[in-house]
Structure formats: structure tokens, C-alpha cells
XYZ file of C-alpha atoms in Angstrom:
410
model
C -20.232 -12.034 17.821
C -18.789 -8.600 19.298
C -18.883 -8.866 23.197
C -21.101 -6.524 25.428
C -19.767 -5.017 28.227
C -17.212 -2.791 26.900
C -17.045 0.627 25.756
C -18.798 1.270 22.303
C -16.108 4.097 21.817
C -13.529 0.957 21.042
C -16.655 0.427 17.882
C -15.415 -2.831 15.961
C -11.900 -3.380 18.376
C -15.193 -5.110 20.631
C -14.590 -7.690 18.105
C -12.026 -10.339 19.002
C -11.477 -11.469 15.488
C -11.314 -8.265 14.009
C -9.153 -7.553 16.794
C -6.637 -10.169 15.835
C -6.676 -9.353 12.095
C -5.991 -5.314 13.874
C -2.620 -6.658 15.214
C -1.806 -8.896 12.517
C -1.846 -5.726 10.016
C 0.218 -3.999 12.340
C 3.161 -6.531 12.589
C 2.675 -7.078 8.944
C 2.947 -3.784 7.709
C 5.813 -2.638 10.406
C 7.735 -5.592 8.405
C 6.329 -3.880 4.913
C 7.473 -0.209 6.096
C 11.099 -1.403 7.166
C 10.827 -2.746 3.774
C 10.111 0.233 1.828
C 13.220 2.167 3.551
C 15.466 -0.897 4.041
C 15.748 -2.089 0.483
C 16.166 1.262 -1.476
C 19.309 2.169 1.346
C 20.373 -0.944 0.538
C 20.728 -0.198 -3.044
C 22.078 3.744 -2.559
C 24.617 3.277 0.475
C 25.729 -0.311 0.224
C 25.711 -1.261 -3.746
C 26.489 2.203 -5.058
C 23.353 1.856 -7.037
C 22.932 4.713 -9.269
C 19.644 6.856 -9.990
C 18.698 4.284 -12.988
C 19.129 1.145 -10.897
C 17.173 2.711 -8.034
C 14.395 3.411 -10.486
C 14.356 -0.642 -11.472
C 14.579 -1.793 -7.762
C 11.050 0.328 -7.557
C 9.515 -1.239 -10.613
C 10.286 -4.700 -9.881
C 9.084 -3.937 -5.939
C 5.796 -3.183 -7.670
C 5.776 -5.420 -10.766
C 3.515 -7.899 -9.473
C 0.243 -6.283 -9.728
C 1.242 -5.907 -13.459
C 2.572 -9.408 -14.328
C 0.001 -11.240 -12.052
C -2.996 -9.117 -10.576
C -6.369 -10.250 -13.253
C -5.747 -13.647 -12.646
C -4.977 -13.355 -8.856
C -8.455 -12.300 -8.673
C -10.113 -15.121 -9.926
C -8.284 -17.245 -7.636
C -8.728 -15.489 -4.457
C -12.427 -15.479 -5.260
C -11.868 -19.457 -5.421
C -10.457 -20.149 -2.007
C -10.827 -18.886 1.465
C -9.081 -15.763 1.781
C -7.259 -15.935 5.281
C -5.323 -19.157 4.371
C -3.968 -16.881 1.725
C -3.158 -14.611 3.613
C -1.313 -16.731 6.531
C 0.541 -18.421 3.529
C 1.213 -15.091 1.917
C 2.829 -13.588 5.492
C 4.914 -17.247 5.951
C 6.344 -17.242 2.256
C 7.455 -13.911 2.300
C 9.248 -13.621 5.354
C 11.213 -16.768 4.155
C 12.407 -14.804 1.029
C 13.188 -11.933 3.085
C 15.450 -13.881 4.812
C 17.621 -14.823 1.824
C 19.159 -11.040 2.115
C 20.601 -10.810 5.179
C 21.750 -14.639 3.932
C 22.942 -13.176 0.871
C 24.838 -10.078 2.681
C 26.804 -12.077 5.197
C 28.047 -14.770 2.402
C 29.252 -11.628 0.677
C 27.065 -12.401 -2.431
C 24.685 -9.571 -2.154
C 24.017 -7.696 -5.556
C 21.646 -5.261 -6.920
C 19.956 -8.354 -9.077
C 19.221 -10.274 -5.650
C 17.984 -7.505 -4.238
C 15.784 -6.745 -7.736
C 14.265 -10.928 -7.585
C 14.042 -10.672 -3.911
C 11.882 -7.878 -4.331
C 10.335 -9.204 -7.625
C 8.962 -12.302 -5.399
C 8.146 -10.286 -2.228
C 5.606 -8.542 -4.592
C 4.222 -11.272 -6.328
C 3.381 -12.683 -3.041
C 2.475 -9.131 -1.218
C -0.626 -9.602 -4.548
C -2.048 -12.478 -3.325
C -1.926 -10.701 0.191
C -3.345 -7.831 -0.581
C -6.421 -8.962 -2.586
C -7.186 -11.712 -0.070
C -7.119 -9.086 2.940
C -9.529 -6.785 1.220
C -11.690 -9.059 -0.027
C -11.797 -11.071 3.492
C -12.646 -7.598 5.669
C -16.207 -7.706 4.155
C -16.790 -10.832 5.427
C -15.335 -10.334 9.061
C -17.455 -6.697 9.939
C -20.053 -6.512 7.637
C -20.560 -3.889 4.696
C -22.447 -1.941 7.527
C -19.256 -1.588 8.723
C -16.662 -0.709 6.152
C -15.698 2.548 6.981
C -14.943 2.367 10.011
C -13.037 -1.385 9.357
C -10.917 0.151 6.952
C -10.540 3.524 8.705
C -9.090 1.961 11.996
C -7.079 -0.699 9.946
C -5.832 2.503 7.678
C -4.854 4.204 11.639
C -2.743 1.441 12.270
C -0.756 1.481 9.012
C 0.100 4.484 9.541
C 0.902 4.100 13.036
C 3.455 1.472 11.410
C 4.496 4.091 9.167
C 5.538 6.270 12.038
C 7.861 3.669 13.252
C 8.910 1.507 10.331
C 11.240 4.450 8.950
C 12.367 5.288 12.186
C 13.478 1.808 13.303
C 14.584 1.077 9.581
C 17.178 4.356 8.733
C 19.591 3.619 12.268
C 18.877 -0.293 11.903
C 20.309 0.004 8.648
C 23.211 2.623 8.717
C 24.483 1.062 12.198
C 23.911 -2.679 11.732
C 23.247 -2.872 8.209
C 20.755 -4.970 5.896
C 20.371 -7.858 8.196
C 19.313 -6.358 10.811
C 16.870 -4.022 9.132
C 15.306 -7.446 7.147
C 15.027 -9.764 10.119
C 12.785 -7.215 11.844
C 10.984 -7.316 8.359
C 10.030 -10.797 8.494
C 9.974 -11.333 12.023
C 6.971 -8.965 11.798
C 5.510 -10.900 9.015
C 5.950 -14.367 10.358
C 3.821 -12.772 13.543
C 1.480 -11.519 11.327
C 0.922 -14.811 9.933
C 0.617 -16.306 13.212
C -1.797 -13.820 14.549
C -4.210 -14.806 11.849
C -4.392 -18.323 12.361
C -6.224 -17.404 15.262
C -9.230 -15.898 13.607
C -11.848 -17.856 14.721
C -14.646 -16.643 12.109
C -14.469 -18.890 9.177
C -15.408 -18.230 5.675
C -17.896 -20.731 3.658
C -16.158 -22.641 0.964
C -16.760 -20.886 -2.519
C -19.427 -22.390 -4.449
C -18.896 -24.366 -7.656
C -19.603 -21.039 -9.279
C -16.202 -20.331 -7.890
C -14.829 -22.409 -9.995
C -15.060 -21.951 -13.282
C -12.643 -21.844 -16.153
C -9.960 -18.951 -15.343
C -10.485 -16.762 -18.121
C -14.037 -16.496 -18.564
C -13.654 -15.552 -14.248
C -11.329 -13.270 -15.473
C -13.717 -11.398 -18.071
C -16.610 -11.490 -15.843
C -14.527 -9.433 -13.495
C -13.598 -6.974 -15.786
C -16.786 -6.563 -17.128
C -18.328 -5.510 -13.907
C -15.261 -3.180 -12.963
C -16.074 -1.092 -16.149
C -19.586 -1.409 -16.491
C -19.779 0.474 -13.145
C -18.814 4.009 -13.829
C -17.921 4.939 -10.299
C -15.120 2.235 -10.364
C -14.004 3.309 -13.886
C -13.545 6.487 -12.661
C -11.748 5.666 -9.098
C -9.712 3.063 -10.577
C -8.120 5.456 -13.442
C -8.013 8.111 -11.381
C -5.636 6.300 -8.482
C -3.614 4.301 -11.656
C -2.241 8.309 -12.260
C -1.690 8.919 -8.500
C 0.297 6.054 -8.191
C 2.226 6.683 -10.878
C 3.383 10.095 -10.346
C 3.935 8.806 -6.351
C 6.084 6.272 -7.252
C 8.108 8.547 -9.523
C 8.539 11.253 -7.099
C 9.443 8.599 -4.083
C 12.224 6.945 -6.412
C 13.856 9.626 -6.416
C 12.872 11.281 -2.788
C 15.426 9.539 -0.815
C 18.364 10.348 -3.413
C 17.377 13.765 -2.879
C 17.425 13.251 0.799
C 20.844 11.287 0.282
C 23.265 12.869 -2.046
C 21.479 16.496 -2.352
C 20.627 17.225 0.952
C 22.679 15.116 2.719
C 20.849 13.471 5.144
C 21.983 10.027 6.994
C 19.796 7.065 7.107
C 18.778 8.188 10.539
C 17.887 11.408 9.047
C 15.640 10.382 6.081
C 13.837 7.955 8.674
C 13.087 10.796 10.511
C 11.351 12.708 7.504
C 9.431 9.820 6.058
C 8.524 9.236 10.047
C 6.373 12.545 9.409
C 4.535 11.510 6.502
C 3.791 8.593 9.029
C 2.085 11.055 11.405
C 0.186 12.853 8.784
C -1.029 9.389 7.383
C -2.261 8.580 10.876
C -3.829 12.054 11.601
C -5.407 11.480 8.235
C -7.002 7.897 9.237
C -8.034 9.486 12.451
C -9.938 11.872 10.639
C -11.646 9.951 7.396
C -14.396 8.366 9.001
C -15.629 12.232 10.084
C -14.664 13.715 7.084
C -16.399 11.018 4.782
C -19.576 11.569 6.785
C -19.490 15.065 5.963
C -18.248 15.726 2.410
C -19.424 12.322 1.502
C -17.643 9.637 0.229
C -17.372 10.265 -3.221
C -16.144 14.288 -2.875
C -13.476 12.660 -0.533
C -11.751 10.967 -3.149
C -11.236 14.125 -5.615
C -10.990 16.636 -2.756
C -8.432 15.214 -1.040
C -5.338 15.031 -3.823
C -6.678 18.432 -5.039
C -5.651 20.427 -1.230
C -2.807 17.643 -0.613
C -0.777 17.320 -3.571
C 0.537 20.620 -3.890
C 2.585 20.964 -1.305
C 5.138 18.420 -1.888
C 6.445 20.884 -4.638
C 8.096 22.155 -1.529
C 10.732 19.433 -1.302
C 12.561 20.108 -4.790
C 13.636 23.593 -2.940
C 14.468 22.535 0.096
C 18.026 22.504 2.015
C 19.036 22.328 5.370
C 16.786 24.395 7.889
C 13.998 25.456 7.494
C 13.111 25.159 3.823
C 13.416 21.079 4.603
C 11.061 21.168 7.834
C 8.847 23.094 5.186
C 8.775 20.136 2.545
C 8.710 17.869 5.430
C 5.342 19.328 6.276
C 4.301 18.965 3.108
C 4.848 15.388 2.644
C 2.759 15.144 5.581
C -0.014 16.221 4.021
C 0.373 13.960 1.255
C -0.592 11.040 3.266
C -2.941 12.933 5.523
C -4.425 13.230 1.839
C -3.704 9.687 0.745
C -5.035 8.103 3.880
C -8.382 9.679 3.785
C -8.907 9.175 0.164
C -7.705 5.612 0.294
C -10.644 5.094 3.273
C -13.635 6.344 1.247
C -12.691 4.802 -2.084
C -11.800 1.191 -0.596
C -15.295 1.790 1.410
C -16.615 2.815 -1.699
C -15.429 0.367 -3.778
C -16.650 -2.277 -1.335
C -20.190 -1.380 -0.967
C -20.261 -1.339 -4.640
C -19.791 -5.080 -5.173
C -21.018 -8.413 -4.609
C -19.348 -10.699 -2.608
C -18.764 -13.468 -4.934
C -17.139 -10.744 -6.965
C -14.757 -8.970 -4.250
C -11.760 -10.424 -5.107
C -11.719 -10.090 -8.945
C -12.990 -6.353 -8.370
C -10.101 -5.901 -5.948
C -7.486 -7.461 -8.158
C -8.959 -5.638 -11.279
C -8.947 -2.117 -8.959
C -5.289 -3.659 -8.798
C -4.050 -4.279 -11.421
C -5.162 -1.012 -13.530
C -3.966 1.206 -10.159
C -0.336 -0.271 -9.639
C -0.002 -1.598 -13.282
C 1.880 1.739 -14.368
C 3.741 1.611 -10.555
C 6.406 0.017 -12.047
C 6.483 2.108 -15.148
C 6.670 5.237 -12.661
C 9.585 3.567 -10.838
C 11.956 3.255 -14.292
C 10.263 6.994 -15.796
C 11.693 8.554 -11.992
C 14.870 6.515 -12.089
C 15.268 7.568 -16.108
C 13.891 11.642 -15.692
C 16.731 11.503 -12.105
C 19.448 10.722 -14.411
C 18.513 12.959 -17.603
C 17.666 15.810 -15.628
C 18.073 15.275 -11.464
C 15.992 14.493 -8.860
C 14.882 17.855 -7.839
C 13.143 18.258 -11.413
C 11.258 14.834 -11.218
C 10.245 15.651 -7.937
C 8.254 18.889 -9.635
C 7.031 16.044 -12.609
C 5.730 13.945 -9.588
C 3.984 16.812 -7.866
C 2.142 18.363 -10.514
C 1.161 14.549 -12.016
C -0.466 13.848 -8.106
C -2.391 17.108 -8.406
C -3.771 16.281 -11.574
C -5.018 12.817 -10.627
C -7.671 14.842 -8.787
C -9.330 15.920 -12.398
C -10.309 12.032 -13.224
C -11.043 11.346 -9.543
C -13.317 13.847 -9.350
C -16.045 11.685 -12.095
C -16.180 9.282 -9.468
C -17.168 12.071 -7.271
C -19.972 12.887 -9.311
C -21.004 8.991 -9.091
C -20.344 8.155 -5.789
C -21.842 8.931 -2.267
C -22.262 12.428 -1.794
């Protein structure tokens, strides 16, 4: 029950249990954003790792959606979701751990820091599916925009200070450092949501049935619904493209522009703020446009501009392209709020979790792909030119997004 008393301007933070689950994603995905810095420095100023081996430390970051996300589904929709979660957090800050481990016995290598990721992943699945199939539950579909607008505000908030604290943690005390303060977060995380008081009911034997045919009945609701058909394609091309343009973003910001760690935390610190200005501003701007001219609007005006970076150099040129990766996640944020909203409202409960793992596995399944096509296209012809390939691919996405559009809320 949300207490009375206190301001309705806090809107669902009223809620103690939504306020834990508020702090746990905030400790959770600090560890996730140290992460997404730590691991690729790693790799460039520690191991030498060239463009190609950069590219494969992407994929196998993102492999897991491909390898296990359909049947993650079905098994999430099985169980109660925040024990997976807690178990998720708890697991994963373990293998985190086996870096720094690794780095101090002097047995650190590009292929431990490839399974580490690899397993991180795997596990970062089951997270993921279980949290947005559990956020129904705890608010209410009456409430899913603004649930996934504030939890989307503090993500970014995260992303504002994960890069930071991650490019000086790593170039002054190196990979340990940077990875403790990974899965210190998560291990809070974890411990955060143990205190969630509301419960879930235990899946019905329904629940329960044999994998496969769970499996099928998932998929045949996510493409018998036209709407998700289209949002779900539509965001497997974003992602993509992203992924091959960030492979090679922080070579560029490394060997061709010369930036320190400290530097390139700085940059990607931006794309924090425009990620939080941008889940500041979804609820309003969903309520406006509408939820489904949201989701093709937004990569359409936000893409663009990150064909700035593959010109930039020192001065002003970079503050420029800095700008404009800004307003990619300003962009990303606000489309990412109406379509998970969207997605949401969409679909029985019994079915969130093999929609969400279905939504998934057909959006990140070509992640990995775009992490080996940006390490490959950096090597045959440079990281400026697959930073163009990225930009125009992100644009594009905008074309298939916009039949959801034409489906969705308007």
C-alpha cells in the first residue's frame, strides 16, 4: 500500500517497495555502467587488444540473449521473479570478482576477460527478464509509465557516474579497482531486494508445462500482435548498428583522438546526462505525441547527429560529437520508456516473461553479431568509417519502428 501523507509530486517513490527496487536498480546498474567502460579499457590499454578482439569482447558481453533468451522466458514465467533477481545480482558479482583475482595472480588474458563476460551476460538474462516482468506486478499496469520512466531516470543517473568513476578508477588503479566497485554495487543491489516486502503468488500449474510448447506459446503471441512485431524488429536494427558504432567509439576516443581513460569517461558521462534529461522528459512527451509516435520519432531526430563523432578532433569539433551522443540517449531513453510501457500493457501477466525474453532475444540476438561486424569493418576500413555505418543503420531503424507507430497508442 503507498503511504498518505507525503507529497504526490514523489508519484510511485510513496511506495516503500518500489522504493527499494528504485535503489536496488541504482547500485545495480552503477556496477553494470563501470562495467561497460571497465572491461573494454581493460582489453585496449592493458591486453593490447586489437580492433578485432575488441569487437569479440562486445559479442560475447551480449551473447546471452542469443544463446539463452526463448527459454529464459519460460522459466522466469515459472518462478517468482525477485528471487531471480537477488540470485542473479549475488552470482554475478562473484564472477566479477574472478578479474581483479585473475589480474593480481598475473593470469589475466583477453579469453578470461571474453568467459567472464560470456557468464556475466548469461546471468545479466535472467536479470533482466525477471525485473521487467516483476515491475507489473509491484505498481500496477496503471502505472507503467511512470514505473519505468523514473526507474529509466535513475539509470541514467548511473550512467552519469559509472563512466566517470570507471575511466580514473581504471587508468590510476587499474582493473581491480574499477571491478570491485562493479560488484560491490551488485551485491547491494541484491541485498536491497530482499527487502521487498510485496510478494508474488506462486505460478500456477499452468506455469509449468513442458518447456517447449511454453516456448511456442510465447512466440506465438509476440508475432501474432503486430505492434510487438513491429517494435521488436525495429529495436533488433537499433541495437545492432549501436553496438557496432560503440565497439569501435572508445578506439576512436583512444588511439585517434587521443583521449585518456579519464577523458573518454568524461564523454560517455554526457551521453549519461542526455539519457537522464531524456527519462525526465518521456513521461510528458509520451502523453503528448503518444506512445506509439514516440518510438519512431525519437531515433528519426536523435540518430543523426552522432555522424558528428567520425569528424571530430580535439576542440571543438569533439564537444560537437559529444553533444551529439547526448542526444542519442536523450533519444534512446524516451523511446525505451514508451515501448517497454507499451509492450507491457500489451500482455498478460502469465505471459510477461516469455514476451519479455522473446522482445529479447530477437532485439539483442544480432548485438553480438554487431559487436564482431564493428570489430571486423574497424580493422578493414577504421573506426571513423564504421562509426558513419553505425549512424546511418540507427537512423534507419526509425523506418520499421515507425509500423508500430501506426499500431500503437497514439
Amino acid at each position: 500500500m503507498i503511504p498518505k501523507g507525503i507529497p504526490s509530486r514523489l508519484g510511485l517513490l510513496r511506495d516503500p517497495d518500489f522504493g527499494r527496487l528504485f535503489a536496488a536498480t541504482a547500485l545495480g546498474q552503477l556496477g553494470d555502467r563501470i562495467i561497460f567502460l571497465a572491461l573494454p579499457l581493460v582489453a585496449i590499454t592493458a591486453l593490447n587488444a586489437d580492433e578485432l578482439q575488441v569487437g569479440l569482447l562486445t559479442a560475447t558481453t551480449t551473447a546471452g540473449s542469443l544463446l539463452i533468451g526463448l527459454p529464459v522466458g519460460a522459466w522466469v514465467d515459472r518462478m517468482r521473479k525477485r528471487p531471480v533477481m537477488i540470485a542473479a545480482d549475488l552470482v554475478r558479482a562473484l564472477i566479477l570478482l574472478s578479474v581483479p583475482a585473475a589480474w593480481w595472480a598475473r593470469l589475466l588474458t583477453i579469453e578470461w576477460l571474453c568467459a567472464a563476460a560470456l557468464l556475466h551476460g548469461l546471468l545479466t538474462v535472467f536479470f533482466d527478464v525477471a525485473y521487467v516482468s516483476y515491475l507489473p506486478h509491484l505498481v500496477g499496469r496503471d502505472n507503467l509509465v511512470e514505473g519505468n520512466a523514473r526507474l529509466s531516470a535513475v539509470r541514467s543517473v548511473t550512467s552519469i557516474g559509472g563512466p566517470a568513476v570507471a575511466g580514473p578508477l581504471v587508468g590510476w588503479a587499474g582493473a581491480p579497482a574499477a571491478l570491485l566497485a562493479s560488484s560491490a554495487g551488485m551485491v547491494a543491489s541484491g541485498l536491497l531486494a530482499t527487502r521487498i516486502r510485496r510478494r508474488e503468488e506462486r505460478p500456477g500449474a499452468g506455469g509449468r508445462r513442458h518447456l517447449a510448447r511454453d516456448i511456442r506459446e510465447g512466440l506465438a503471441f509476440v508475432l501474432g500482435q503486430p505492434v510487438l512485431r513491429a517494435t521488436i524488429a525495429g529495436d533488433a536494427m537499433f541495437n545492432l548498428f549501436l553496438v557496432l558504432y560503440q565497439t569501435m567509439l572508445l578506439v576512436f576516443l583512444e588511439r585517434k583522438i587521443g583521449l585518456g581513460t579519464l577523458g573518454i569517461g568524461l564523454v560517455l558521462s554526457g551521453m549519461g546526462c542526455g539519457a537522464l534529461l531524456g527519462a525526465l522528459l518521456a513521461t510528458g512527451i509520451a502523453r503528448r505525441l503518444g506512445q506509439g509516435r514516440v518510438i519512431w520519432l525519437a531515433p528519426l531526430v536523435t540518430c543523426p547527429p552522432t555522424a558528428l563523432m567520425p569528424h571530430a578532433r580535439p576542440g571543438w569539433s569533439l564537444y560537437a560529437a559529444a553533444v551529439g551522443l547526448a542526444a542519442l540517449s536523450l533519444g534512446g531513453v524516451v523511446r525505451v520508456v514508451s515501448q517497454s510501457s507499451l509492450q507491457q500493457a500489451l500482455t498478460p501477466d502469465r505471459l510477461l516473461g516469455r514476451m519479455n525474453a522473446t522482445a529479447r532475444f530477437v532485439s539483442w540476438g544480432g548485438v553480438p553479431l554487431g559487436g564482431v561486424l564493428g570489430g571486423v569493418s574497424g580493422a578493414l576500413w577504421g573506426a571513423g568509417a564504421t562509426l558513419w555505418i553505425g549512424a546511418i543503420g540507427m537512423t534507419l531503424s526509425s523506418l520499421v519502428l515507425r509500423r508500430a507507430g501506426r499500431g500503437g497508442t497514439m
